[in-house]
Coordinates of C-alpha atoms in Angstrom, one line a residue:
X14 CA 122.3 177.3 216.0
X15 CA 126.0 177.4 217.3
X16 CA 129.0 176.7 215.1
X17 CA 129.6 172.9 215.1
X18 CA 133.0 172.7 213.2
X19 CA 134.8 171.4 216.2
X20 CA 132.1 168.8 217.0
X21 CA 132.4 167.8 213.3
X22 CA 136.1 167.2 213.6
X23 CA 135.7 165.4 217.0
X24 CA 133.2 163.0 215.9
X25 CA 134.9 162.1 212.7
X26 CA 137.9 161.3 214.7
X27 CA 135.9 159.0 217.1
X28 CA 133.8 157.5 214.5
X29 CA 136.1 157.1 211.3
X30 CA 133.6 154.5 209.6
X31 CA 130.0 154.2 208.7
X32 CA 129.1 150.7 207.4
X33 CA 126.0 149.8 205.6
X34 CA 126.0 146.2 206.8
X35 CA 122.9 144.5 205.2
X36 CA 119.2 144.8 204.5
X37 CA 116.4 142.3 205.2
X38 CA 112.7 141.9 204.1
X39 CA 109.8 139.4 204.5
X40 CA 106.1 139.3 203.8
X41 CA 103.7 139.0 206.6
X42 CA 100.1 139.9 207.3
X43 CA 99.8 141.5 204.0
X44 CA 102.9 143.8 204.5
X45 CA 106.4 144.1 203.0
X46 CA 108.6 144.6 206.1
X47 CA 111.9 146.1 205.3
X48 CA 114.8 146.8 207.7
X49 CA 118.5 148.1 207.2
X50 CA 121.4 147.5 209.3
X51 CA 124.1 150.4 209.7
X52 CA 127.0 150.6 212.1
X53 CA 128.8 153.8 213.2
X54 CA 132.0 152.3 214.1
X55 CA 133.9 153.7 217.0
X56 CA 137.8 153.9 217.2
X57 CA 137.5 154.0 221.0
X58 CA 135.0 151.2 221.8
X59 CA 135.8 150.9 225.5
X60 CA 135.0 154.6 226.0
X61 CA 132.4 155.1 223.3
X62 CA 131.0 151.9 221.9
X63 CA 129.9 151.6 218.2
X64 CA 126.3 152.3 217.4
X65 CA 124.1 150.0 215.6
X66 CA 121.2 151.3 213.7
X67 CA 118.2 149.3 212.3
X68 CA 115.6 151.6 210.7
X69 CA 112.6 150.0 209.1
X70 CA 109.9 150.6 206.5
X71 CA 106.7 148.6 206.2
X72 CA 104.6 148.7 203.0
X73 CA 101.1 147.7 203.1
X74 CA 100.6 145.4 200.0
X75 CA 97.4 146.2 197.7
X76 CA 94.7 143.5 197.5
X77 CA 95.8 143.0 194.0
X78 CA 99.3 141.8 195.0
X79 CA 100.5 138.6 193.8
X80 CA 103.4 137.4 195.7
X81 CA 104.6 134.8 193.2
X82 CA 105.4 137.6 190.7
X83 CA 108.2 138.9 193.0
X84 CA 111.7 137.9 192.2
X85 CA 114.3 138.2 195.0
X86 CA 117.0 139.5 193.0
X87 CA 114.8 142.3 191.6
X88 CA 113.6 143.2 195.3
X89 CA 117.2 143.0 196.5
X90 CA 118.2 145.6 194.0
X91 CA 115.3 148.0 194.9
X92 CA 115.6 147.6 198.6
X93 CA 119.4 147.9 198.7
X94 CA 119.1 151.3 196.9
X95 CA 116.5 152.3 199.4
X96 CA 119.1 151.6 202.1
X97 CA 121.6 153.8 200.3
X98 CA 119.2 156.7 200.7
X99 CA 118.4 155.8 204.3
X100 CA 121.9 155.6 205.5
X101 CA 122.5 159.5 205.1
X102 CA 120.0 160.2 208.0
X103 CA 122.3 158.1 210.3
X104 CA 125.7 159.1 208.8
X105 CA 125.2 162.7 209.7
X106 CA 125.2 162.0 213.4
X107 CA 129.0 161.9 213.3
X108 CA 129.8 162.4 209.6
X109 CA 132.5 159.7 209.3
X110 CA 135.0 160.2 206.6
X111 CA 134.7 156.6 205.3
X112 CA 131.5 154.9 204.2
X113 CA 131.7 151.1 203.4
X114 CA 128.9 149.4 201.5
X115 CA 128.8 145.8 202.1
X116 CA 125.6 144.3 200.3
X117 CA 126.4 144.9 196.7
X118 CA 129.4 146.4 194.6
X119 CA 129.1 149.9 193.3
X120 CA 131.1 151.2 190.2
X121 CA 132.5 154.6 190.1
X122 CA 129.5 156.0 188.4
X123 CA 127.2 154.9 191.0
X124 CA 129.4 156.1 193.7
X125 CA 129.5 159.6 192.2
X126 CA 125.7 159.6 191.8
X127 CA 125.4 158.9 195.8
X128 CA 128.2 161.2 196.6
X129 CA 126.5 164.1 194.8
X130 CA 123.1 163.3 196.3
X131 CA 124.6 163.2 199.7
X132 CA 126.6 166.4 199.3
X133 CA 123.8 168.6 197.8
X134 CA 121.1 167.0 199.9
X135 CA 123.1 167.9 203.1
X136 CA 123.8 171.5 201.8
X137 CA 121.4 173.0 204.4
X138 CA 122.8 170.7 207.3
X139 CA 126.4 171.9 206.6
X140 CA 125.2 175.6 206.4
X141 CA 123.1 175.6 209.5
X142 CA 125.7 173.8 211.6
X143 CA 128.4 176.1 210.1
X144 CA 130.5 173.2 209.0
X145 CA 133.2 173.8 206.6
X146 CA 133.4 170.7 204.3
X147 CA 134.2 170.1 200.6
X148 CA 132.6 167.6 198.2
X149 CA 135.9 165.8 197.5
X150 CA 136.7 164.9 201.2
X151 CA 133.4 165.2 203.1
X152 CA 133.0 161.4 202.5
X153 CA 134.8 158.6 200.8
X154 CA 132.6 155.7 199.6
X155 CA 133.9 152.2 198.9
X156 CA 132.4 148.9 198.5
X157 CA 133.2 145.7 200.4
X158 CA 131.5 143.3 197.9
X159 CA 132.0 141.9 194.4
X160 CA 128.4 141.0 194.1
X161 CA 126.7 143.2 191.5
X162 CA 123.0 144.3 191.6
X163 CA 121.5 143.3 188.2
X164 CA 119.0 145.7 186.3
X165 CA 116.0 144.0 185.1
X166 CA 112.9 144.3 182.8
X167 CA 109.3 144.7 183.8
X168 CA 105.9 144.2 182.2
X169 CA 104.2 147.3 183.3
X170 CA 100.7 148.8 182.8
X171 CA 99.4 152.2 182.0
X172 CA 98.8 153.3 185.6
X173 CA 100.1 156.1 187.6
X174 CA 101.5 156.2 191.2
X175 CA 101.1 159.8 192.8
X176 CA 102.8 160.5 196.1
X177 CA 100.8 162.5 198.4
X178 CA 102.0 165.0 201.1
X179 CA 98.8 166.7 202.1
X180 CA 99.5 170.1 200.5
X181 CA 98.2 172.0 197.6
X182 CA 100.6 170.6 195.0
X183 CA 99.8 166.9 195.3
X184 CA 96.1 167.8 195.6
X185 CA 96.3 169.6 192.2
X186 CA 98.1 166.6 190.6
X187 CA 95.6 164.1 191.8
X188 CA 92.8 166.1 190.6
X189 CA 94.1 166.8 187.2
X190 CA 95.4 163.3 186.7
X191 CA 92.0 162.0 187.4
X192 CA 91.0 163.1 183.9
X193 CA 93.7 161.1 182.3
X194 CA 91.5 158.0 182.4
X195 CA 94.4 156.0 183.8
X196 CA 94.1 154.2 187.1
X197 CA 95.7 156.1 190.0
X198 CA 97.6 154.9 193.0
X199 CA 98.0 157.6 195.5
X200 CA 101.1 156.8 197.7
X201 CA 101.8 158.0 201.2
X202 CA 104.8 157.6 203.5
X203 CA 103.7 158.0 207.1
X204 CA 100.1 159.0 206.5
X205 CA 98.6 162.0 208.5
X206 CA 95.3 163.7 208.4
X207 CA 95.8 166.0 205.5
X208 CA 97.4 163.4 203.1
X209 CA 94.6 161.0 203.9
X210 CA 92.0 163.7 203.3
X211 CA 93.6 164.6 200.0
X212 CA 92.6 161.1 198.7
X213 CA 89.2 161.3 200.4
X214 CA 88.5 164.7 198.7
X215 CA 89.6 163.3 195.3
X216 CA 87.1 160.4 195.8
X217 CA 89.5 157.8 194.8
X218 CA 88.7 154.1 195.7
X219 CA 90.3 153.2 199.1
X220 CA 91.9 149.9 197.6
X221 CA 94.0 152.0 195.3
X222 CA 95.8 153.7 198.3
X223 CA 99.4 152.6 198.9
X224 CA 100.7 153.2 202.3
X225 CA 104.1 152.9 203.9
X226 CA 105.4 153.5 207.5
X227 CA 108.9 154.5 208.0
X228 CA 110.5 154.2 211.5
X229 CA 113.5 156.1 212.8
X230 CA 115.7 153.9 214.9
X231 CA 115.5 155.1 218.5
X232 CA 119.4 155.1 218.8
X233 CA 119.5 158.0 216.4
X234 CA 117.1 159.9 218.6
X235 CA 119.2 159.2 221.7
X236 CA 122.4 160.6 219.9
X237 CA 120.4 163.7 218.9
X238 CA 119.4 164.3 222.5
X239 CA 123.1 163.8 223.5
X240 CA 124.2 166.5 221.1
X241 CA 125.4 164.7 218.2
X242 CA 125.2 166.3 214.7
X243 CA 121.6 166.8 213.3
X244 CA 119.8 168.5 210.5
X245 CA 117.9 168.2 207.3
X246 CA 118.3 165.3 204.9
X247 CA 116.9 164.8 201.4
X248 CA 113.5 163.0 202.1
X249 CA 112.3 163.3 198.6
X250 CA 115.2 161.0 197.5
X251 CA 113.8 158.3 199.8
X252 CA 110.3 158.9 198.4
X253 CA 111.7 158.5 194.9
X254 CA 113.4 155.1 195.6
X255 CA 110.4 153.8 197.5
X256 CA 108.1 154.8 194.8
X257 CA 110.1 152.5 192.4
X258 CA 109.5 149.7 194.7
X259 CA 105.7 150.5 194.8
X260 CA 105.8 150.7 191.1
X261 CA 107.4 147.3 190.9
X262 CA 104.8 145.8 193.3
X263 CA 101.9 147.2 191.4
X264 CA 103.3 146.8 187.7
X265 CA 102.8 150.4 187.3
X266 CA 104.5 152.4 184.5
X267 CA 104.3 156.0 185.7
X268 CA 105.4 157.7 188.9
X269 CA 104.0 161.4 188.9
X270 CA 105.6 163.6 191.6
X271 CA 104.3 167.1 192.2
X272 CA 107.6 169.2 192.3
X273 CA 107.5 172.5 190.4
X274 CA 110.1 174.5 188.5
X275 CA 110.3 177.0 191.5
X276 CA 112.1 174.1 193.6
X277 CA 115.2 174.8 191.5
X278 CA 115.9 178.0 193.1
X279 CA 118.5 177.5 196.1
X280 CA 117.9 178.7 199.5
X281 CA 121.0 180.8 199.3
X282 CA 121.7 182.5 196.0
X283 CA 124.6 181.2 194.0
X284 CA 125.3 178.2 196.3
X285 CA 124.4 174.4 196.5
X286 CA 122.3 175.0 199.5
X287 CA 118.9 174.1 198.7
X288 CA 116.2 172.9 201.3
X289 CA 114.5 171.3 198.2
X290 CA 117.4 169.7 196.4
X291 CA 115.9 166.3 196.0
X292 CA 112.9 168.0 194.5
X293 CA 114.9 170.0 191.8
X294 CA 115.0 169.1 188.1
X295 CA 118.8 168.3 188.6
X296 CA 118.0 165.6 191.0
X297 CA 115.2 164.3 189.0
X298 CA 117.4 163.9 185.9
X299 CA 120.2 162.3 187.8
X300 CA 117.7 159.9 189.4
X301 CA 116.2 158.8 186.1
X302 CA 119.7 158.2 184.7
X303 CA 120.7 156.1 187.8
X304 CA 117.6 153.9 187.9
X305 CA 117.4 153.3 184.2
X306 CA 121.0 152.2 184.0
X307 CA 121.2 150.2 187.4
X308 CA 117.5 149.2 188.3
X309 CA 115.0 149.1 185.5
X310 CA 114.3 151.3 182.4
X311 CA 110.6 150.3 182.3
X312 CA 109.3 152.7 184.8
X313 CA 108.9 156.5 184.1
X314 CA 109.5 158.8 187.1
X315 CA 108.8 162.6 186.6
X316 CA 107.2 165.6 188.1
X317 CA 103.8 166.3 186.7
X318 CA 104.0 169.9 187.8
X319 CA 107.6 170.5 186.8
X320 CA 106.7 172.9 183.9
X321 CA 104.7 175.0 186.4
X322 CA 105.6 177.6 189.0
X323 CA 104.1 178.0 192.5
X324 CA 101.9 180.8 191.1
X325 CA 100.3 178.7 188.5
X326 CA 99.9 175.8 190.9
X327 CA 98.1 178.3 193.3
X328 CA 95.8 179.4 190.4
X329 CA 94.9 175.7 189.7
X330 CA 94.5 174.9 193.4
X331 CA 91.9 177.8 193.8
X332 CA 89.6 176.0 191.3
X333 CA 89.5 172.7 193.3
X334 CA 87.4 174.0 196.2
X335 CA 86.7 170.5 197.6
X336 CA 90.4 170.5 199.0
X337 CA 90.4 174.0 200.4
X338 CA 89.6 173.3 204.2
X339 CA 91.5 169.9 204.3
X340 CA 95.0 170.6 202.8
X341 CA 97.8 171.4 205.0
X342 CA 101.2 172.9 204.1
X343 CA 102.5 173.7 207.6
X344 CA 105.3 171.5 208.9
X345 CA 105.0 172.9 212.5
X346 CA 101.4 171.9 212.7
X347 CA 101.7 168.6 210.7
X348 CA 101.3 166.4 213.8
X349 CA 98.2 168.2 214.9
X350 CA 96.9 168.5 211.3
X351 CA 96.6 172.3 211.7
X352 CA 98.0 175.7 210.5
X353 CA 100.5 177.2 213.1
X354 CA 99.9 180.6 211.4
X355 CA 103.4 181.8 212.6
X356 CA 105.9 180.2 210.2
X357 CA 107.3 181.0 206.8
X358 CA 105.6 178.1 205.2
X359 CA 102.1 179.2 206.4
X360 CA 103.0 182.7 205.1
X361 CA 104.2 181.6 201.9
X362 CA 101.1 179.5 201.2
X363 CA 98.9 182.4 202.2
X364 CA 100.7 184.8 199.7
X365 CA 100.6 182.4 196.9
X366 CA 96.8 182.0 197.2
X367 CA 95.9 185.6 198.0
X368 CA 95.5 186.7 194.4
X369 CA 93.0 183.9 193.6
X370 CA 91.0 183.4 196.7
X371 CA 89.0 186.1 198.5
X372 CA 90.5 187.4 201.8
X373 CA 87.5 186.2 204.0
X374 CA 87.7 182.7 202.5
X375 CA 91.4 182.4 202.7
X376 CA 91.3 183.6 206.4
X377 CA 88.7 180.9 207.1
X378 CA 90.9 178.4 205.4
X379 CA 94.2 179.1 207.1
X380 CA 93.2 180.9 210.2
X381 CA 94.0 184.5 209.7
X382 CA 95.6 187.2 207.4
X383 CA 99.3 186.5 207.6
X384 CA 100.4 189.0 205.2
X385 CA 99.7 191.8 207.7
X386 CA 100.7 189.9 210.8
X387 CA 103.5 191.8 212.6
X388 CA 105.2 188.7 214.0
X389 CA 105.8 187.5 210.4
X390 CA 107.7 190.6 209.2
X391 CA 111.1 188.8 209.2
X392 CA 109.8 185.9 207.4
X393 CA 108.1 188.2 204.8
X394 CA 111.4 190.0 204.2
X395 CA 113.1 186.6 203.7
X396 CA 110.5 185.3 201.2
X397 CA 110.7 188.6 199.2
X398 CA 114.6 188.3 198.9
X399 CA 115.5 191.2 201.1
X400 CA 117.9 189.0 203.1
X401 CA 120.7 186.6 201.8
X402 CA 118.9 183.5 202.8
X403 CA 115.4 182.3 202.0
X404 CA 113.5 180.4 204.7
X405 CA 114.7 176.7 204.9
X406 CA 111.3 175.5 203.8
X407 CA 109.6 174.2 200.6
X408 CA 108.8 177.7 199.3
X409 CA 108.8 179.4 195.8
X410 CA 111.1 181.9 194.1
X411 CA 111.6 185.3 195.3
X412 CA 110.2 186.8 192.1
X413 CA 106.9 185.0 192.3
X414 CA 106.5 185.9 196.0
X415 CA 106.9 189.5 195.1
X416 CA 104.5 189.2 192.2
X417 CA 101.9 187.4 194.3
X418 CA 102.3 189.9 197.1
X419 CA 101.8 192.9 194.9
X420 CA 98.7 191.4 193.4
X421 CA 97.3 190.5 196.8
X422 CA 97.9 194.1 197.9
X423 CA 96.3 195.7 194.9
X424 CA 93.3 193.4 195.3
X425 CA 92.7 193.9 198.9
X426 CA 94.0 197.5 199.5
X427 CA 96.6 196.2 202.1
X428 CA 99.2 198.7 203.3
X429 CA 102.1 198.3 200.9
X430 CA 105.3 197.1 202.8
X431 CA 108.2 199.6 202.6
X432 CA 110.7 196.6 202.0
X433 CA 108.9 195.2 199.0
X434 CA 111.4 194.2 196.4
X435 CA 109.3 194.8 193.3
X436 CA 108.2 198.3 193.7
X437 CA 107.0 199.1 190.1
X438 CA 103.4 197.9 190.4
X439 CA 102.5 198.6 186.7
X440 CA 105.3 196.3 185.6
X441 CA 104.4 193.7 188.2
X442 CA 100.9 193.5 186.8
X443 CA 102.3 192.6 183.5
X444 CA 104.8 190.2 184.8
X445 CA 102.1 188.6 186.9
X446 CA 99.8 188.0 183.9
X447 CA 102.7 186.6 182.0
X448 CA 103.8 184.2 184.8
X449 CA 100.5 182.4 184.5
X450 CA 101.2 181.6 181.1
X451 CA 104.8 180.5 181.4
X452 CA 105.8 176.8 180.5
X453 CA 109.1 175.5 181.7
X454 CA 110.6 173.3 179.0
X455 CA 112.9 171.3 181.4
X456 CA 110.4 168.3 182.2
X457 CA 110.1 164.5 181.6
X458 CA 106.3 164.5 181.1
X459 CA 105.0 161.9 178.6
X460 CA 103.4 163.7 175.7
X461 CA 99.7 162.8 176.6
X462 CA 100.4 164.3 180.1
X463 CA 101.9 167.4 178.8
X464 CA 98.9 167.9 176.6
X465 CA 96.5 167.5 179.6
X466 CA 98.4 169.9 181.9
X467 CA 98.6 172.6 179.1
X468 CA 94.8 172.1 178.7
X469 CA 94.2 172.6 182.5
X470 CA 96.6 175.5 182.7
X471 CA 94.8 177.5 179.9
X472 CA 92.0 178.2 182.4
X473 CA 94.2 180.4 184.6

């Protein structure tokens, strides 16, 4: 991608302000319909008019929903904060220096939370577009309201919302949490074949399924086609805040994500550039502090798989064979519910599963042997840490890729790549065995779920 520094400077001069104007919601036909209004304000409206955005999010309400339990001031707080996440997808088109928040007042602590999320969540965006910016000056947030959103108390029940993406991680969470005896609500934003199949294969009641449809304003797509700035934004932060709303609607105490400890490793070593920033423990901790102080302290958001590595999750996934032919981890093939077999994410998934699943079965699951595929040589080197930058995908650490790859090579007698980072096979064998028993202490699991996860992990 070409250097966009001059475009960044140009657009910031044309559009000096980004305004979060308002949010709206209403219930109709058993759906909660939410919309946000943003304005990209032009300094030269006669030549380049200001751009109005109105993205939306529709939540299908569960059959158990009781509308009379909803309080407008509580929904206002939840929806307002969802808009604070949504705005970054539209701000990045021109990156105005000033962001004005009109619906509610934000104190300095709240402003710093959002600024940190935006800065780190856009690390990949700035890197890929070769934009030089700094955290202090890339954005100044101010509020244009004295109205404060009040935190509130909830009477929650011992139930668990489990966001589902369609990959191996959420399938593992769902299957393991089934044995907790608590009622599960699988939650999907923009359902696709693989995410729906995950719920079907887990044999959960259809009425427990929570669905949401997030729609991008066509005006943003038009700007993208015209060459405005574009790139990765922290989707998992939007998932986090939307999950809070779902927990409120269903009176659910627990929200169990499927983010593992490996997500903490940046895409570029010793930098803030992490494709998975909003899946990191750092974000999880910041988010918990934020919503407990400013929304409600009666919901527990955590990643169920946080103590584990990608290797451990792959081991657990190898045991739940009912998901082997329906899960999908490929972003390229997501719209067609397929594996493209030519991207870093497909290769990474293959490498992780190779030590635990026979080659013939794994080839049938994903399509072909990707470890020995010549066209993926560059991706293999990036995953193994032989380049400065890891693929900008949700992939594991350099160490676990090398460990898994050596294990797969030994198991299947593949030709050993000359560029493999971990050359000492005997040491790798010991490290691999040890890695399956590791337990990351940085997590927020309730004690009863920590016990459950340790029991399941002991089988690996």
